[in-house]
XYZ file of C-alpha atoms in Angstrom:
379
model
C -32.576 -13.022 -23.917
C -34.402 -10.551 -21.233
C -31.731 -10.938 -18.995
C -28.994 -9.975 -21.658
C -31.268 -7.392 -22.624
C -31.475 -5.804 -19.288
C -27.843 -6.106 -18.760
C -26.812 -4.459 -21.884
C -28.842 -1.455 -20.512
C -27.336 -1.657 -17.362
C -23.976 -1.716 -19.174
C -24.378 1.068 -21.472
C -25.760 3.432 -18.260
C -22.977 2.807 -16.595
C -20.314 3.113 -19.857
C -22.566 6.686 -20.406
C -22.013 7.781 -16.923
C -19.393 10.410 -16.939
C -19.072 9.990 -13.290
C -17.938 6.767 -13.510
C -15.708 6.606 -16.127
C -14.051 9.981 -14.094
C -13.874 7.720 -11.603
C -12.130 5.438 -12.747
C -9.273 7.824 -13.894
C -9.234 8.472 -10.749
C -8.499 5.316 -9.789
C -5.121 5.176 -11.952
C -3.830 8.543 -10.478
C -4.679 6.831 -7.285
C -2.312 3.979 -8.065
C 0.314 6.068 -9.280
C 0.117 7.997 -6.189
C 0.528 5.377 -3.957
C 3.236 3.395 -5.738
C 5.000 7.034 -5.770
C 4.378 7.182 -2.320
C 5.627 3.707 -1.565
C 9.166 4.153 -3.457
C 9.604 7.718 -1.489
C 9.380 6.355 1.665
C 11.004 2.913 0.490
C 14.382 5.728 -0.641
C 13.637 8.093 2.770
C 13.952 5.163 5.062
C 17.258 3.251 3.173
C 20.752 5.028 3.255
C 21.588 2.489 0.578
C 18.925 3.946 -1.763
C 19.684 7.520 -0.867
C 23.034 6.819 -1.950
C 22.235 5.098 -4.817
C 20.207 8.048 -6.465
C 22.513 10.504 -4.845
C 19.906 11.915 -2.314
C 22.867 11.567 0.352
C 24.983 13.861 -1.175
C 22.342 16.948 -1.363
C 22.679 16.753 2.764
C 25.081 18.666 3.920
C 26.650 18.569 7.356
C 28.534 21.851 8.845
C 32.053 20.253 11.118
C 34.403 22.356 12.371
C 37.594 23.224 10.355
C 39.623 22.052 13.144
C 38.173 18.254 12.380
C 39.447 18.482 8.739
C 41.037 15.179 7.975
C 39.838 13.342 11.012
C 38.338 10.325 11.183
C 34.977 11.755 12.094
C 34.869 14.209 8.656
C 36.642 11.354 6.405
C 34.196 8.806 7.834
C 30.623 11.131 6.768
C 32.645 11.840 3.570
C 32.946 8.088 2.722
C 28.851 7.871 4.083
C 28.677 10.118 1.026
C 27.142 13.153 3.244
C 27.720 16.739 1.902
C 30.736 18.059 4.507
C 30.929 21.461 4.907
C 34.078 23.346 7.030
C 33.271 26.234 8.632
C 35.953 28.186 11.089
C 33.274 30.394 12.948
C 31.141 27.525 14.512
C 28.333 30.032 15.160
C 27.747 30.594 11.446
C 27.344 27.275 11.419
C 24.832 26.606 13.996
C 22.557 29.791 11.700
C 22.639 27.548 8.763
C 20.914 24.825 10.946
C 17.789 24.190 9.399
C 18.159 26.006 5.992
C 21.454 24.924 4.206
C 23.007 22.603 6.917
C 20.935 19.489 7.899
C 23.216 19.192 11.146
C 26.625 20.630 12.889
C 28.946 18.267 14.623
C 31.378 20.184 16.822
C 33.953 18.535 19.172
C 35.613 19.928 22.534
C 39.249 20.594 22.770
C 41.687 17.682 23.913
C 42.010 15.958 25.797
C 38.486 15.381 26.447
C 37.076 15.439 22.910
C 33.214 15.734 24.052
C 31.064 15.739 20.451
C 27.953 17.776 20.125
C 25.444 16.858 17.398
C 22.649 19.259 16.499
C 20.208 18.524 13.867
C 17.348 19.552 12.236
C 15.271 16.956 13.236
C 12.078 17.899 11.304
C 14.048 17.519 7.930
C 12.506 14.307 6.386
C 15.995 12.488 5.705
C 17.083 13.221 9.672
C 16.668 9.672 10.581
C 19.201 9.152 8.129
C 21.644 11.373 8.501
C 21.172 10.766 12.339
C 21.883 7.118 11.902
C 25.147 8.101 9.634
C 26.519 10.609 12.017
C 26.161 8.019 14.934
C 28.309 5.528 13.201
C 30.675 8.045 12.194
C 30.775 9.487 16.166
C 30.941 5.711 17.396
C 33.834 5.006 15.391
C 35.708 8.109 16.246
C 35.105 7.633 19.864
C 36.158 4.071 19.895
C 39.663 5.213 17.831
C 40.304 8.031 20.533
C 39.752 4.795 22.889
C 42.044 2.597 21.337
C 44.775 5.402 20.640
C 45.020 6.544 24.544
C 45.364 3.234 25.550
C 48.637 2.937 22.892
C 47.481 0.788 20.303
C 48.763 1.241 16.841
C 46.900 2.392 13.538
C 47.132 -0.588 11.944
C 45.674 -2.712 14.799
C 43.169 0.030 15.391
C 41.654 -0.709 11.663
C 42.046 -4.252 12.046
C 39.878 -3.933 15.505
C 37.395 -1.573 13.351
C 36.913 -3.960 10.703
C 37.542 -7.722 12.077
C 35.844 -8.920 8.942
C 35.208 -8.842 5.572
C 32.202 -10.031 4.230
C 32.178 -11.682 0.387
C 28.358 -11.672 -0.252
C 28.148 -14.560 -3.369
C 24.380 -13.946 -4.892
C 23.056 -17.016 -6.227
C 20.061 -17.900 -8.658
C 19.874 -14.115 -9.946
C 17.785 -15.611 -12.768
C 14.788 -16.114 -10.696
C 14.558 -13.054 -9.028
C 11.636 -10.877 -8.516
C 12.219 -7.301 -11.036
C 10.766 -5.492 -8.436
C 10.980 -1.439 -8.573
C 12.961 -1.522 -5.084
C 14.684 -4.426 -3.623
C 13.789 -3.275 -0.269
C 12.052 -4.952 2.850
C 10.117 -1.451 3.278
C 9.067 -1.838 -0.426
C 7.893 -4.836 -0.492
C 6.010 -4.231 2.992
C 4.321 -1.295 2.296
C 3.624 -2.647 -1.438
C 1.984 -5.809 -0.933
C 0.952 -5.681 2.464
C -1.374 -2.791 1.801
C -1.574 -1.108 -1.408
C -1.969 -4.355 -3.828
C -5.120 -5.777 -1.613
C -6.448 -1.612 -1.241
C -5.887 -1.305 -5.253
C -7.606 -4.453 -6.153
C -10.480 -3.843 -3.772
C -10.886 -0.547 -4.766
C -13.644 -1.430 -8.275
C -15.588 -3.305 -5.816
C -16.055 -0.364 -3.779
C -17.567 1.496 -6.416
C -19.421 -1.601 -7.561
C -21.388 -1.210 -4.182
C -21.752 1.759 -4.917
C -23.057 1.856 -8.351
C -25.424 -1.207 -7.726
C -26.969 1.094 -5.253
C -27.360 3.917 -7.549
C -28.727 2.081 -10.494
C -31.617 0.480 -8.252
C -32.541 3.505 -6.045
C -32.133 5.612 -9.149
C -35.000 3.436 -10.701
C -36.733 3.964 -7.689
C -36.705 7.937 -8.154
C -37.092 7.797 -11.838
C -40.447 5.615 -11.214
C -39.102 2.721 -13.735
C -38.295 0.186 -10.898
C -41.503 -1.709 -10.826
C -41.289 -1.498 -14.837
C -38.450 -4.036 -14.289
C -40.225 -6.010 -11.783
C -43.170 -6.192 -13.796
C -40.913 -7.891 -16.708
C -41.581 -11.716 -16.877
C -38.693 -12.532 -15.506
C -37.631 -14.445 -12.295
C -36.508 -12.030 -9.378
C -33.295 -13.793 -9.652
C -32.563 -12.993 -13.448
C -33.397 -9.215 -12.833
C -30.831 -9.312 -10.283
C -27.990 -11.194 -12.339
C -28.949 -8.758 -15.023
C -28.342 -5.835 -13.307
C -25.274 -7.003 -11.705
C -23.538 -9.085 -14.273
C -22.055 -5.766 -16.287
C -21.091 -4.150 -13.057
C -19.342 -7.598 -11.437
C -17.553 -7.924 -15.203
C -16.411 -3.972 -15.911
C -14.682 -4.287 -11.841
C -13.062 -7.502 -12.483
C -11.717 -5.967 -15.974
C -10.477 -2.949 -13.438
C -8.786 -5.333 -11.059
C -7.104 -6.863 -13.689
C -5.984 -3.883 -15.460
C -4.421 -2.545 -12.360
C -2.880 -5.979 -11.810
C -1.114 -5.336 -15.384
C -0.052 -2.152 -14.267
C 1.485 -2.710 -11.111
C 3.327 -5.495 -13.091
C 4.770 -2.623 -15.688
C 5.118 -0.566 -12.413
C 7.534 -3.255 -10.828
C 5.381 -4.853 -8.977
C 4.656 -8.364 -9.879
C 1.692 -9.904 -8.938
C 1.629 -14.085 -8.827
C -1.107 -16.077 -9.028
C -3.895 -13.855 -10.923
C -6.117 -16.216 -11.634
C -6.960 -17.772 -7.626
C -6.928 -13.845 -7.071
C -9.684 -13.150 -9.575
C -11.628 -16.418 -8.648
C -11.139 -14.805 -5.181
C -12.034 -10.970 -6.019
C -15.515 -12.776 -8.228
C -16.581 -13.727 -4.186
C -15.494 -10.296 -2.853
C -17.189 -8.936 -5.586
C -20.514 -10.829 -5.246
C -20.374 -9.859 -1.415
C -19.912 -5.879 -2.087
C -22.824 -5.795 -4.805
C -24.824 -8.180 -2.477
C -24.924 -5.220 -0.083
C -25.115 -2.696 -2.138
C -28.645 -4.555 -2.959
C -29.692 -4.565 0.664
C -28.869 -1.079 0.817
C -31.188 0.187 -2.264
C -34.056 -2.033 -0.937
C -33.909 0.050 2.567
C -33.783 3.010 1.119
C -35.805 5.503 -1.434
C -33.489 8.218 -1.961
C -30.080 8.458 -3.860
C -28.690 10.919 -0.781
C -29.722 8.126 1.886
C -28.184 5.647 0.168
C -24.861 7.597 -1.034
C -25.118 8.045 3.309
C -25.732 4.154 3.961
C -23.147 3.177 1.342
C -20.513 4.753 2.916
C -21.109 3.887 6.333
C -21.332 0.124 5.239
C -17.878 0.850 3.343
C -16.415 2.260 6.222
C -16.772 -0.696 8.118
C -15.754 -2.911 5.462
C -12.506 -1.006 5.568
C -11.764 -1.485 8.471
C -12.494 -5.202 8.987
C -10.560 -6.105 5.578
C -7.205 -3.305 6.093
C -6.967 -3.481 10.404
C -5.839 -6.879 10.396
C -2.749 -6.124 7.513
C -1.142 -3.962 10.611
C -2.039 -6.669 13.327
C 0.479 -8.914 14.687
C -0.408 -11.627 17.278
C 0.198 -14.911 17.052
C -2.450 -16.133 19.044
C -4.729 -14.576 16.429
C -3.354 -15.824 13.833
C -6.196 -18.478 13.043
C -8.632 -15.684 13.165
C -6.603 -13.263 10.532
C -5.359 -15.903 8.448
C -8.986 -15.993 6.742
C -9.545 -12.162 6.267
C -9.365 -12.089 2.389
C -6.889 -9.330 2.360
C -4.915 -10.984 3.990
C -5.095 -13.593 2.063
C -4.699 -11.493 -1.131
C -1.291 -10.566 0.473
C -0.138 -13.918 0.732
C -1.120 -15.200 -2.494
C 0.023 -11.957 -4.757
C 3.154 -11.610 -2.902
C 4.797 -15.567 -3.694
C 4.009 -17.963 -6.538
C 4.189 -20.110 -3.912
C 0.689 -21.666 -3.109
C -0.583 -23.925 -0.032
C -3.218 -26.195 1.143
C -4.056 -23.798 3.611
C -4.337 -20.666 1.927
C -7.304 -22.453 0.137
C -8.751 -23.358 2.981
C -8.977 -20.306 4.859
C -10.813 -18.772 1.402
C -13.660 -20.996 2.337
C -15.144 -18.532 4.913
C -14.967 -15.793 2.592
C -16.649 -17.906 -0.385
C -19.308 -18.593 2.032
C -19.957 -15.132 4.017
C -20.137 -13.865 0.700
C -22.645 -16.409 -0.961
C -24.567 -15.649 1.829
C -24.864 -12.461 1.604
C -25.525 -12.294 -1.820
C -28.285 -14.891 -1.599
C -29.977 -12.445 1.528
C -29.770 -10.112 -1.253
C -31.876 -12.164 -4.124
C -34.296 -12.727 -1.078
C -35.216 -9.397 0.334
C -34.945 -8.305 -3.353
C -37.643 -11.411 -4.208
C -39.873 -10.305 -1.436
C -39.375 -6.066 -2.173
C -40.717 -7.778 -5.499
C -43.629 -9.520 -4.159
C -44.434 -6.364 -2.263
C -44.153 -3.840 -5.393
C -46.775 -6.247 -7.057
């Protein structure tokens, strides 16, 4: 009953704390954000997707009038680019930059030389650069095939040799994802799921540490050593509410990256996982408060530990070496990837979550013992 007494205290600070509940606010704009972020650059980086929302056909490219009807203008046209005729070329070339994203100009015959100038710090350039270069390839090649006397309709059977009858099968079991892109799905689950779901336990650490060094600074810390209670039950008591109100955050942002179009398979080995990761975080959040007196040294230590935690959980998501792979395979966001990303689960992954269960029971037990023995001393 002490134990549920204490942590229905520690509960109620923390659901009174207008810090934290700002905080986590903040954590939803933060997940908007980044999903926002994730289908602009998913729609930047695909021509299919600019063309799809009709991004392509804001970007307008300046040709000469001269090129009207030419394989090089009908080609951008049919890329769904913005052409734009202009019979002073200079003109043209002063609209570089504000209304024209490039100007494609070609020599006189019979040497045809093509000059492309673009804007190249306009966000879609790669793009438009990548259109233009098919449509310049394929007017090159015709020139090629016309001088040496071939006919038109040869000439387009040489340009397209194939046609390709893409048959889509089992449609019913496909993923509803927001974007049906490789980039999408990249940038989605191979760094914002693990970075969202982590992100309570970062302010678990975080609050653990405030709650005990706060006691400290209040003078009601040995109060709740004093309470005759084992040294293991104060900590469980203090860390049980802030353990449960994170997992309830992870699994709320799990729901909405599912409404977001983002589905996220097997929830329940990820929340048995994020219960470990958890444990770990608070675990040294304890250590933390026990080395220091002061909220500002710990708010310092805290972030410094967190820091470092970052980087040994997120570098390995943008590794790739094989000869590592052992080594990465039993980071836990990278196994947070694997296992949100496919319903799909193996022997293996289970295995390599067998380090993490025990780094992390380890730590957390350190913590129980230095916070036993900062007992022992306080009495």
């Amino acid at each position: 009953m002490k134990v549920i007494a204490l942590a229905k205290k520690e509960a109620q600070d923390i659901l009174t704390n207008r810090i934290y509940i700002m905080v986590v606010f903040v954590q939803i704009f933060i997940i908007l954000g980044a999903f926002g972020l994730g289908v602009g650059s998913a729609v930047i980086t695909d021509p299919g997707l600019l063309d799809k929302f009709g991004v392509t056909s804001h970007l307008t490219v300046g040709i000469s009038e001269d090129l009207k009807n030419s394989t090089i203008a009908n080609d951008l046209s049919a890329q769904k680019l913005n052409v734009v005729y202009f019979k002073n070329m200079s003109k043209a070339d002063k609209l570089l930059g504000s209304e024209l994203i490039a100007v494609v100009t070609v020599s006189s015959s019979p040497k045809q030389d093509i000059l492309v100038q673009s804007d190249t710090s306009n966000p879609f350039y790669p793009i438009v650069s990548e259109k233009i270069s098919d449509a310049v390839n394929k007017f090159k090649l015709e020139k090629k095939l016309q001088s040496a006397g071939i006919s038109k309709e040869m000439i387009q059977k040489i340009e397209n040799p194939v046609i390709l009858n893409q048959i889509n099968i089992n449609e019913d079991n496909i993923a509803k994802l927001a974007l049906n892109t490789s980039y999408f799905v990249e940038i989605m689950y191979g760094f914002i799921v693990p970075f969202v779901l982590l992100l309570p336990f970062f302010l678990a650490s975080n609050i653990v540490t405030d709650s005990i060094v706060g006691e400290k600074e209040r003078k009601t810390f040995e109060m709740i050593l004093m309470t005759p209670i084992s040294s293991s039950m104060v900590v469980i008591g203090k860390i049980l509410p802030i353990l449960s109100f994170s997992l309830i955050q992870s699994i709320a942002w799990i729901i909405l990256l599912n409404l977001l179009g983002v589905p996220i398979y097997n929830v329940f080995v990820l929340i048995f996982m994020l219960v470990f990761i958890g444990l770990a975080f608070i675990g040294m959040g304890i250590l933390i408060s026990m080395l220091v007196d002061s909220t500002k040294e710990a708010n310092s230590a805290i972030t410094l530990a967190l820091m470092f935690a970052t980087f040994i959980f997120f570098m390995p998501l943008f590794i790739k070496m094989p000869y590592l792979e052992g080594i990465l395979n039993i980071i836990p966001t990278v196994l947070m990837v694997k296992l949100s990303s496919t319903p799909i689960i193996s022997w293996d992954m289970i295995l390599f979550f067998i380090p993490t269960i025990l780094a992390s029971t380890l730590i957390f037990a350190l913590a129980v013992t230095y916070f036993r023995h900062e007992r022992a001393i306080r009495l």
